mmCIF file of C-alpha atoms and ligand atoms in Angstrom:
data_model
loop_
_atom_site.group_PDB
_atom_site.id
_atom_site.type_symbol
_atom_site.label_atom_id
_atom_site.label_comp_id
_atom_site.label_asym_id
_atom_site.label_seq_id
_atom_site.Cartn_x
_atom_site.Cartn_y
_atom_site.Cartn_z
ATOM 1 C CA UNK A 217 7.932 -11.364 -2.405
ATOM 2 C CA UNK A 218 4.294 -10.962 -1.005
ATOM 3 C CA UNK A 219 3.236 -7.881 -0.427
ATOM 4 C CA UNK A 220 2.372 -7.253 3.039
ATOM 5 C CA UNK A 221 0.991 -3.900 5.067
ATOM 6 C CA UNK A 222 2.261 -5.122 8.411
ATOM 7 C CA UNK A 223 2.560 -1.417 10.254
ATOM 8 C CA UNK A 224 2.618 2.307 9.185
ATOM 9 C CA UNK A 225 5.977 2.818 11.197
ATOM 10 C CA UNK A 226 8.706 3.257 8.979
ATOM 11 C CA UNK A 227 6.534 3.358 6.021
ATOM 12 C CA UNK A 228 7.782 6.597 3.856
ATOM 13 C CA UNK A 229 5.748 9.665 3.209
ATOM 14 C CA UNK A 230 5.878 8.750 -0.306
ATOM 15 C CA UNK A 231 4.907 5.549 0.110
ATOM 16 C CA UNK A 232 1.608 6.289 2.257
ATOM 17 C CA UNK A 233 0.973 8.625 -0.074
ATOM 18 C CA UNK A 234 0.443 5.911 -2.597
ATOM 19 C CA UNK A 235 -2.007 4.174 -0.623
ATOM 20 C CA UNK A 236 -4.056 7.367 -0.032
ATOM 21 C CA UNK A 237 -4.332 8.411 -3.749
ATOM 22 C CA UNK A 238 -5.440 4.907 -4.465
ATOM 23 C CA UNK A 239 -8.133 4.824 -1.723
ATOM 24 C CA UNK A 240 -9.056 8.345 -3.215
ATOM 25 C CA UNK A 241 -9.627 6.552 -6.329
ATOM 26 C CA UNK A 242 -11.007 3.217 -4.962
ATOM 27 C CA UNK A 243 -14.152 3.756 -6.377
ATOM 28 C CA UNK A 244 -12.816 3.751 -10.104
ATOM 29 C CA UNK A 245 -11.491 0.197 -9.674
ATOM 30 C CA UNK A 246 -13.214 -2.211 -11.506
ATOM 31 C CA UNK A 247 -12.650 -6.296 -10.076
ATOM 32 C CA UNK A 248 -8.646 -6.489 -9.475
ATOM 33 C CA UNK A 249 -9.540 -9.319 -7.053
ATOM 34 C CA UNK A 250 -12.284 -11.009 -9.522
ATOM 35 C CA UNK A 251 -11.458 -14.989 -8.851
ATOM 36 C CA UNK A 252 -9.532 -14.403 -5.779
ATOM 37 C CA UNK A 253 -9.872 -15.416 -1.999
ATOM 38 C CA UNK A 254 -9.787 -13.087 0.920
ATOM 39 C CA UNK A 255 -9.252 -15.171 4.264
ATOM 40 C CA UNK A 256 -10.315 -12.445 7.097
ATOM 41 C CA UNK A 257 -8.803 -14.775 10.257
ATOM 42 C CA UNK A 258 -10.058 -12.428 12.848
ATOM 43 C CA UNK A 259 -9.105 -13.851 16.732
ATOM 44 C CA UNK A 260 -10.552 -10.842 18.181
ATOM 45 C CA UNK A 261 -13.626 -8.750 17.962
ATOM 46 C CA UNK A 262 -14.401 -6.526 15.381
ATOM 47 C CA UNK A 263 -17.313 -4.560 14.075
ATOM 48 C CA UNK A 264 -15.996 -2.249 11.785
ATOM 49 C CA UNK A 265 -12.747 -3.885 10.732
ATOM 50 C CA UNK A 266 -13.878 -7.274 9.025
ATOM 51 C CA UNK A 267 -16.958 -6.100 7.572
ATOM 52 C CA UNK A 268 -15.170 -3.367 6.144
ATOM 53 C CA UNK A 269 -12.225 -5.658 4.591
ATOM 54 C CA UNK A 270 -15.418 -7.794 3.146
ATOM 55 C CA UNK A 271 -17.075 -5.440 1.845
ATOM 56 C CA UNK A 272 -14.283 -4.138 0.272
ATOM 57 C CA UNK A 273 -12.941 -7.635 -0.702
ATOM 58 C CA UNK A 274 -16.571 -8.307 -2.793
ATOM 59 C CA UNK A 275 -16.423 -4.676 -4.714
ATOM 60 C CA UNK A 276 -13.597 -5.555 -6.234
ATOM 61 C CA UNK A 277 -14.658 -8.685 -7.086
ATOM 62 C CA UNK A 278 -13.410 -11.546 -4.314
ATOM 63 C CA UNK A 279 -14.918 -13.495 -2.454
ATOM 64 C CA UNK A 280 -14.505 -13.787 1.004
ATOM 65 C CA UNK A 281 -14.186 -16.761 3.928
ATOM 66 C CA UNK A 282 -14.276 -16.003 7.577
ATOM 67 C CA UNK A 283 -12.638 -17.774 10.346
ATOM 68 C CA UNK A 284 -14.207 -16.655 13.809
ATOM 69 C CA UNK A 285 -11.131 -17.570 16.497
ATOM 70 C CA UNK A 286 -13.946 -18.207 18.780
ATOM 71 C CA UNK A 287 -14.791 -21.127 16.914
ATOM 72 C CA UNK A 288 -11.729 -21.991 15.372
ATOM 73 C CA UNK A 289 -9.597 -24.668 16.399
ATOM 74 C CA UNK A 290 -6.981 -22.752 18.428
ATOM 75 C CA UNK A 291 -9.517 -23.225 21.069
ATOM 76 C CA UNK A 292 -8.268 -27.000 20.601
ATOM 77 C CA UNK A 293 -4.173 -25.933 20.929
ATOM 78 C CA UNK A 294 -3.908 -25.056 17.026
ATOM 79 C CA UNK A 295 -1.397 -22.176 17.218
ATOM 80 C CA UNK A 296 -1.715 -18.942 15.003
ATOM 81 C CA UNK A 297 1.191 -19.991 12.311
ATOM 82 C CA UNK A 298 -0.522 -23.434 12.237
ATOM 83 C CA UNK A 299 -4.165 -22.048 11.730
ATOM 84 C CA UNK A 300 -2.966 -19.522 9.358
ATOM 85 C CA UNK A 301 -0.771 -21.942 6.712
ATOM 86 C CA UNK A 302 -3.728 -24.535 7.014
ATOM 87 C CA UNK A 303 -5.855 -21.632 5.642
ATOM 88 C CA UNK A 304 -3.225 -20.778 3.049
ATOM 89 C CA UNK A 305 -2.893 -24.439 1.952
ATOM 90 C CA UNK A 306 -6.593 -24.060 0.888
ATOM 91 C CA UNK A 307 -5.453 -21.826 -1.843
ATOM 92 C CA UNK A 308 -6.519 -18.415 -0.564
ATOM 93 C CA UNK A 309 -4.988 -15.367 -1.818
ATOM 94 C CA UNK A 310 -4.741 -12.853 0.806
ATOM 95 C CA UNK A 311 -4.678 -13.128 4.399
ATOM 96 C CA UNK A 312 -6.461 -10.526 6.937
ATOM 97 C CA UNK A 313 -5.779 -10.823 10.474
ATOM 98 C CA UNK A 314 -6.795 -9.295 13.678
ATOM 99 C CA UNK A 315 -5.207 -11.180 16.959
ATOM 100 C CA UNK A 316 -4.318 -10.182 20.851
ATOM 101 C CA UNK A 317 -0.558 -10.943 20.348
ATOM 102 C CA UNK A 318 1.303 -7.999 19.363
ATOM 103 C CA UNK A 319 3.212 -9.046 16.422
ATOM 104 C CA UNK A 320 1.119 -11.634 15.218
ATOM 105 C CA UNK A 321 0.473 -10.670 11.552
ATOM 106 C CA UNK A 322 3.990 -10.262 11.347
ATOM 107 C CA UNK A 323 4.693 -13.540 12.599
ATOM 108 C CA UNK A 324 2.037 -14.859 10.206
ATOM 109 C CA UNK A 325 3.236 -13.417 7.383
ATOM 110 C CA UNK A 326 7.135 -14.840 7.984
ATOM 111 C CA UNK A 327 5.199 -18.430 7.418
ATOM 112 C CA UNK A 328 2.800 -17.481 4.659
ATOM 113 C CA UNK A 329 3.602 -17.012 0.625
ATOM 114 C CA UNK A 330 0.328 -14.959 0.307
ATOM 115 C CA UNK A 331 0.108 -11.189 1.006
ATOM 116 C CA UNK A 332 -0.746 -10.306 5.116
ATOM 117 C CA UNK A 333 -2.619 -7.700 6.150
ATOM 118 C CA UNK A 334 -2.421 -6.696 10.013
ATOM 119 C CA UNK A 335 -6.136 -5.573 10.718
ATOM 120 C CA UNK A 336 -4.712 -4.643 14.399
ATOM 121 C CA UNK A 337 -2.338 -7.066 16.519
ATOM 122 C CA UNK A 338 -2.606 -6.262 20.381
ATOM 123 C CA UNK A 339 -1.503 -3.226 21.144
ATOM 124 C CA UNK A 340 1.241 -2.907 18.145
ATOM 125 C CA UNK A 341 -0.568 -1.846 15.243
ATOM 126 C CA UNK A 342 -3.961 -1.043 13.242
ATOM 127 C CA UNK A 343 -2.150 0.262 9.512
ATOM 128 C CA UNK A 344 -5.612 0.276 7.838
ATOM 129 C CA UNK A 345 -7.512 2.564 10.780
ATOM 130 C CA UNK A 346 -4.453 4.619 10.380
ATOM 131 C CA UNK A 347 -4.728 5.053 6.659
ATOM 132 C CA UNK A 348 -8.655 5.999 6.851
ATOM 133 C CA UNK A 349 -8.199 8.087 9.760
ATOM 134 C CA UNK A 350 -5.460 10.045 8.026
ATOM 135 C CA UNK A 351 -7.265 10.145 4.998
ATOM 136 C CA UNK A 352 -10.164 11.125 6.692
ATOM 137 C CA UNK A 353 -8.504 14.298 8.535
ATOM 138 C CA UNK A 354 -7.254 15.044 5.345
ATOM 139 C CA UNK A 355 -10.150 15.076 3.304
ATOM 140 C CA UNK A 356 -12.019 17.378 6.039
ATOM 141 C CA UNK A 357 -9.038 20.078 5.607
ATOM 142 C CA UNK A 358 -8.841 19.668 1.707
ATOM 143 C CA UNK A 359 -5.693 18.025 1.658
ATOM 144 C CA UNK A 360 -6.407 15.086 -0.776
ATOM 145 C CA UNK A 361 -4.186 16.569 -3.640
ATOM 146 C CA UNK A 362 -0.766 16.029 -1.983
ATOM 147 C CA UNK A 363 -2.109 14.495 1.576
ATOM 148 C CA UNK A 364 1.163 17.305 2.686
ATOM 149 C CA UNK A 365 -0.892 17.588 6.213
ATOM 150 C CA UNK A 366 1.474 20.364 7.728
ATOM 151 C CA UNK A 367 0.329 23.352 9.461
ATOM 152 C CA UNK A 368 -2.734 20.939 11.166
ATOM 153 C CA UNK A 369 -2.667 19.906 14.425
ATOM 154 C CA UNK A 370 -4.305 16.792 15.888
ATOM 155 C CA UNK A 371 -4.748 15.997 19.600
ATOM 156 C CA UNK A 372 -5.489 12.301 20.122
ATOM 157 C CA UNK A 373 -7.061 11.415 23.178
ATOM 158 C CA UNK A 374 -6.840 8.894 26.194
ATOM 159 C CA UNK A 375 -5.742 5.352 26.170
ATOM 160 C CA UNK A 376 -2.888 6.071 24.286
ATOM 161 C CA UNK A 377 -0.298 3.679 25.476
ATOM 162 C CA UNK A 378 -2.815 0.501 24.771
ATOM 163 C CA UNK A 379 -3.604 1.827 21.682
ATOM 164 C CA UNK A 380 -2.550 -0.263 18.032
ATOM 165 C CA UNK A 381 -4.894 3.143 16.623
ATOM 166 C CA UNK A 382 -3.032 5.563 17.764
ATOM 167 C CA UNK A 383 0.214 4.795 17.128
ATOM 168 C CA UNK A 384 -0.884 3.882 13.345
ATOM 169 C CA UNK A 385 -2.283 7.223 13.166
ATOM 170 C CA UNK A 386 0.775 9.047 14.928
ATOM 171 C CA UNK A 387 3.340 7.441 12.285
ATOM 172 C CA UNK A 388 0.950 8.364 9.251
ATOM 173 C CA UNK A 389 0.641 11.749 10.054
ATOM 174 C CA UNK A 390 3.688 12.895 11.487
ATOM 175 C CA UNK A 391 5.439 11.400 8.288
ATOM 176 C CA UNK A 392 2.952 13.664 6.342
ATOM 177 C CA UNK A 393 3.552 16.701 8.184
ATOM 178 C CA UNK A 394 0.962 17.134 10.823
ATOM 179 C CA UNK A 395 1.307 17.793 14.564
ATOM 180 C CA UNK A 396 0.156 15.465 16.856
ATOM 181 C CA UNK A 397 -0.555 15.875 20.638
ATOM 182 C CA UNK A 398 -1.313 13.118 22.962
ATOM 183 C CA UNK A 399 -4.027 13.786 25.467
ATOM 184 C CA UNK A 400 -3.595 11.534 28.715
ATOM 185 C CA UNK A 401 -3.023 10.627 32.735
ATOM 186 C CA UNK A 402 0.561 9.459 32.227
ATOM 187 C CA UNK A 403 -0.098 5.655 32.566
ATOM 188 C CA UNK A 404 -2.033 6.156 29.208
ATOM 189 C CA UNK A 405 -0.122 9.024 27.244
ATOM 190 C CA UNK A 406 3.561 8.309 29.269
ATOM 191 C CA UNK A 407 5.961 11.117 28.234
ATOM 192 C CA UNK A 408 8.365 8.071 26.187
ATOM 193 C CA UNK A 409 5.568 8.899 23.225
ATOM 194 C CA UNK A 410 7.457 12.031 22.538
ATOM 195 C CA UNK A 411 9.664 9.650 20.936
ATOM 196 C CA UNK A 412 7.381 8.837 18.455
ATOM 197 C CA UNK A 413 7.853 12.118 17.281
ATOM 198 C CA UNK A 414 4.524 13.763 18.969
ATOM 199 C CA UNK A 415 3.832 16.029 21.741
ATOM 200 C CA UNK A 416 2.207 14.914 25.155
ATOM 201 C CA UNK A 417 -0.446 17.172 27.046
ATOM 202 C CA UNK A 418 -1.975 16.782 30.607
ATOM 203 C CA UNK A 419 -5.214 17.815 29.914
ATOM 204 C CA UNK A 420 -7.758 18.425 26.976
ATOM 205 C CA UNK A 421 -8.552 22.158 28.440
ATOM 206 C CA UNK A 422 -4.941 22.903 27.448
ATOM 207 C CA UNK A 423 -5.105 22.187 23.971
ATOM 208 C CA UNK A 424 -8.609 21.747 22.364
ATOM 209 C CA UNK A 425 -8.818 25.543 21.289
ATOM 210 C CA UNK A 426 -5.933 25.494 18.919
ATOM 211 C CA UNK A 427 -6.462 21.964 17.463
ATOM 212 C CA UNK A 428 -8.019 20.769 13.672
ATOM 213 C CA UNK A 429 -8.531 17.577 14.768
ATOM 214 C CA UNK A 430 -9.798 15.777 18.415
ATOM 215 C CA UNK A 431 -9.569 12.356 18.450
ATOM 216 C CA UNK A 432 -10.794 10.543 20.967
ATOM 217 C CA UNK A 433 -10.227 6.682 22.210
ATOM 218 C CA UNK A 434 -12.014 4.327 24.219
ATOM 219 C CA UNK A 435 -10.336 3.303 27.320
ATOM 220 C CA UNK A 436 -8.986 -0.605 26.406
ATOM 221 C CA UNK A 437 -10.346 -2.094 29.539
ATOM 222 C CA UNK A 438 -9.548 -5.791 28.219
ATOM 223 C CA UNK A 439 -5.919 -4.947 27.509
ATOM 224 C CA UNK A 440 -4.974 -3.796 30.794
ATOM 225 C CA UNK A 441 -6.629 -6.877 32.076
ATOM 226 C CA UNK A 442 -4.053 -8.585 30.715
ATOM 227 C CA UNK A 443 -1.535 -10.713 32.654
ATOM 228 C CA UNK A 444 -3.457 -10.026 36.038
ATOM 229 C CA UNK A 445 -4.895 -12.950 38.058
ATOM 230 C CA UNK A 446 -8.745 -13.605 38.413
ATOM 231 C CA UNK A 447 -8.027 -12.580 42.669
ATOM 232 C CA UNK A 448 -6.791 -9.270 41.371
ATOM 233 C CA UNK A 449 -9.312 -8.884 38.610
ATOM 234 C CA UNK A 450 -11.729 -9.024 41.321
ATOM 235 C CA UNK A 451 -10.214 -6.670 43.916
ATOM 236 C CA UNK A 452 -9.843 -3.973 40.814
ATOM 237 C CA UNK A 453 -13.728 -4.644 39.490
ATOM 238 C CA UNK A 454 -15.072 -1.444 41.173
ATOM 239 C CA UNK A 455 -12.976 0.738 39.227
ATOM 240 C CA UNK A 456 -13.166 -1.170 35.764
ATOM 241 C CA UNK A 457 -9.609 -2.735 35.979
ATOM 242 C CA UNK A 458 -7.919 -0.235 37.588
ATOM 243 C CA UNK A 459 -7.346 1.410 34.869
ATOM 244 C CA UNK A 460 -8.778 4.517 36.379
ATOM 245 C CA UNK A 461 -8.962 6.468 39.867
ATOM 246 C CA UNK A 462 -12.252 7.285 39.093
ATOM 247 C CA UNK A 463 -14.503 7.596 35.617
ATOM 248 C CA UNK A 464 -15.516 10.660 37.172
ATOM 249 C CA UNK A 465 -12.177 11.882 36.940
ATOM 250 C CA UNK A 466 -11.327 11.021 33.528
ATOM 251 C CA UNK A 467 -14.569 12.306 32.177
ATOM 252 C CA UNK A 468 -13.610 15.555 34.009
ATOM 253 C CA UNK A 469 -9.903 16.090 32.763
ATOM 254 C CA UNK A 470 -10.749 14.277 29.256
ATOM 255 C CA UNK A 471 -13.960 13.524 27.806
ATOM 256 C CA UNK A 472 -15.131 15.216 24.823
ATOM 257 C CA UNK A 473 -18.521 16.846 26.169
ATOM 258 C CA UNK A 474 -20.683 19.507 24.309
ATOM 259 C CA UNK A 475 -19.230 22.244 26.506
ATOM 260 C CA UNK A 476 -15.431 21.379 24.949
ATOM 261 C CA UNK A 477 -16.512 20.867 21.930
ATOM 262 C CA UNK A 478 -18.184 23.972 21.224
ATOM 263 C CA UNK A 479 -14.788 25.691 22.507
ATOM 264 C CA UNK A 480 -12.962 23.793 19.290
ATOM 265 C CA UNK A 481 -12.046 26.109 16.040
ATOM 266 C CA UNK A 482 -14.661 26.666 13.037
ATOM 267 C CA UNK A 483 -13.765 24.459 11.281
ATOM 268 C CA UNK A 484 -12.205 21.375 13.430
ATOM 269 C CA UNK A 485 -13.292 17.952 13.103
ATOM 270 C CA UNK A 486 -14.446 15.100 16.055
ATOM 271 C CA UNK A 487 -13.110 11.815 15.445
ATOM 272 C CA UNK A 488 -13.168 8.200 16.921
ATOM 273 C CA UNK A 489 -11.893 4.926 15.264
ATOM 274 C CA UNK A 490 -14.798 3.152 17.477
ATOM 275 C CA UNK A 491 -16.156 1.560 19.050
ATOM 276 C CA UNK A 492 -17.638 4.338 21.000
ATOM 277 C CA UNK A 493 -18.089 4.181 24.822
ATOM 278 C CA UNK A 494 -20.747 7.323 24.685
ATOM 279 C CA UNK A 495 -20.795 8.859 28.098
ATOM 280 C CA UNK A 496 -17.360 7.950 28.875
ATOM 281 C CA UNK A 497 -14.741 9.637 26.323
ATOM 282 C CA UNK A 498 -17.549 11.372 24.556
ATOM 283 C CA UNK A 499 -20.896 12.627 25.091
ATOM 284 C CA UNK A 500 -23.843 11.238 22.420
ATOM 285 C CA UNK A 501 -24.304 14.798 21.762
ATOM 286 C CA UNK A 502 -21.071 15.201 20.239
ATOM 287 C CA UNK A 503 -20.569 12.034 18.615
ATOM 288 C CA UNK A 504 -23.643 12.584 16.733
ATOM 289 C CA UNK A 505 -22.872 16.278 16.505
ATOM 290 C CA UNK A 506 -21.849 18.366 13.384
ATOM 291 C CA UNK A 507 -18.469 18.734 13.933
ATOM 292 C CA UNK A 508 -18.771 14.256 13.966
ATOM 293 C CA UNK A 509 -16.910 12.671 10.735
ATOM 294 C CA UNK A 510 -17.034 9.728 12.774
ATOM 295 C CA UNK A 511 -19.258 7.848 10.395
ATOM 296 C CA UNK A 512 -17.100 8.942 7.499
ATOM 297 C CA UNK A 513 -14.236 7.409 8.902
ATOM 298 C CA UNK A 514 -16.500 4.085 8.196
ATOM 299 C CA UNK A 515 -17.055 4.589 4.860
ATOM 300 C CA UNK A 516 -13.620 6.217 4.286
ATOM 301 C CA UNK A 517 -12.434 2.763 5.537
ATOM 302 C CA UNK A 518 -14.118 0.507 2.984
ATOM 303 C CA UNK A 519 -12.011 3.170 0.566
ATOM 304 C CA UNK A 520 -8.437 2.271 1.767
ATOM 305 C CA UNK A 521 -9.470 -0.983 2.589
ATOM 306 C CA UNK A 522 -10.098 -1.734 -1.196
ATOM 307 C CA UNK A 523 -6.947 0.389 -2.174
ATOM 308 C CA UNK A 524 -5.003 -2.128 0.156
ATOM 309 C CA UNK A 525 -6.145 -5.257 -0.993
ATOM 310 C CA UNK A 526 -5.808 -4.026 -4.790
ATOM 311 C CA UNK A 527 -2.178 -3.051 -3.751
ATOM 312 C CA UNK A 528 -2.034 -6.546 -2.095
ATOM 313 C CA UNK A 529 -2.608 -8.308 -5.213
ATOM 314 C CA UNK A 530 -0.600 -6.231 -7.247
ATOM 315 C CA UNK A 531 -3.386 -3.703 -8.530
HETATM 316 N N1 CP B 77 -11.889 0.601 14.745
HETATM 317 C C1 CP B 77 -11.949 -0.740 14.848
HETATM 318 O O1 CP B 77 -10.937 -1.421 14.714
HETATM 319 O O2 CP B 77 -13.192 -1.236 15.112
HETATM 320 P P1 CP B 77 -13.529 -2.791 15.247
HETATM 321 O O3 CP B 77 -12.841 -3.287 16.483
HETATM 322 O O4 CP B 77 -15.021 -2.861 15.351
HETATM 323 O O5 CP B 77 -13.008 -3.491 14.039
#
């Protein structure tokens, strides 16, 4: 059976633990992919993602092959499975994708022989910005021995619901111990995520005093276009979908400015998976600020990307 990394949901404590040791050791890996093909088939944007799966693919020795769905033939009707076992049938050995449908990697990976790895499906899933992001909160708290993450608290902020980050991150670390808070207006942090296992908080007054962590998210304008018609794209364009009363208003209940940060303990940590929307969820000063690991959540990535794709393989 390939080995896939589909989701973080379910996955056991033991398990993720696995992955982070490895990604705390990625750098000791010599070329478990030397000879081998990484096919990144990304159908939606990405900065950070794909260049972080290739650079990761080429450390350990692979070489890599991009397919752009912008200028791929599923602009000509080709569906996903079809574009996907074409690229298999070329004799690639592992599969990256990133696609709009939730549950697409998982669909591609029912039709595939080669390993899958979801590198975030519509609103489902992100498992390898989960990983870094938990291995990046533990690493600031020295926790890398055992990754054991209880007695920390992290409040994750703002577009919850829409979010394939957050709910990677919320079934990493709850399974390793820590406490999570959501931070939203209900349509983005609805009280039905207290089923994941988290807590859910109105405002970010309420809890960013007592937190290790603050993560914040951009506001997923494109997903909550979704399903609407152009007439009522339109008719919601003055408040950026409708997502929002007012910016003003978010900003005011939720945006990480200097004034909340410097209200945050000694020694907590400001993170973002990116991209950043800086003057909307948080202020340039902050992102840049020293409290900021958001940059090491880059590099961490590149880390658990390799440790993935050496799992992948069998490594
Ligand atoms: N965090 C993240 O997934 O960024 P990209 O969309 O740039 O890949």
């Amino acid at each position: 059976m390939p080995r896939h990394l589909l989701g973080l949901q379910g996955l056991p404590a033991a398990d993720l633990r696995e992955l982070l040791h490895a990604a705390d050791h990625a750098d000791t890996l010599a070329t478990p992919l030397a000879g081998r093909i990484v096919a990144n088939l990304f159908f939606e944007d990405s900065t950070r993602t794909r260049t972080s799966f290739a650079v990761a693919a080429k450390r350990l020795g692979a070489e890599v092959v991009d397919l752009w769905g912008f200028a791929s033939s599923i602009n000509k009707g080709e569906t996903l499975i079809d574009t996907a076992t074409n690229v298999e049938a070329m004799g690639v050995d592992v599969i990256t994708v990133r696609a709009r449908q939730s549950g697409a990697a998982e669909l591609i990976a029912r039709h595939v022989m080669c390993p899958v790895i979801n590198a975030g499906d519509g609103k489902h899933e992100h498992p390898t910005q989960g990983l870094l992001d938990t291995y990046t909160f533990a690493e600031a708290h020295g926790r890398l021995d055992h990754f054991d993450l209880s007695g920390l608290t992290i409040a994750i902020v703002g577009d919850i619901a829409a979010s394939r980050v957050a709910r990677s991150a919320i079934a990493a670390m709850t399974t390793l111990g820590a406490k999570v808070i959501c931070v939203g207006p209900a349509p983005m942090a609805p009280p039905s995520l207290e089923r994941l296992g988290v807590h859910v908080a109105r405002t970010l007054d309420e809890v960013v005093e007592s937190v290790d962590a603050v993560m914040m998210l951009r506001i997923q304008f494109e997903r909550h276009e979704e399903g609407k018609t152009d007439a009522k794209k339109d008719a919601e364009s003055a408040n950026r979908g409708g997502v929002l009363a007012s910016v003003r208003e978010f900003r005011d209940l939720y945006a990480l400015t200097p004034e909340r940060a410097a209200r945050m303990k000694d020694r907590a940590i400001v993170m973002h998976p990116g991209p950043i929307n800086r003057g909307l969820e948080i202020d340039a000063d902050v992102a840049d600020g020293p409290r900021s690991v958001i940059l090491r959540q880059v590099a961490n990535g590149v880390r658990v990307r390799k440790a993935v794709l050496a799992w992948a393989v069998g490594g």
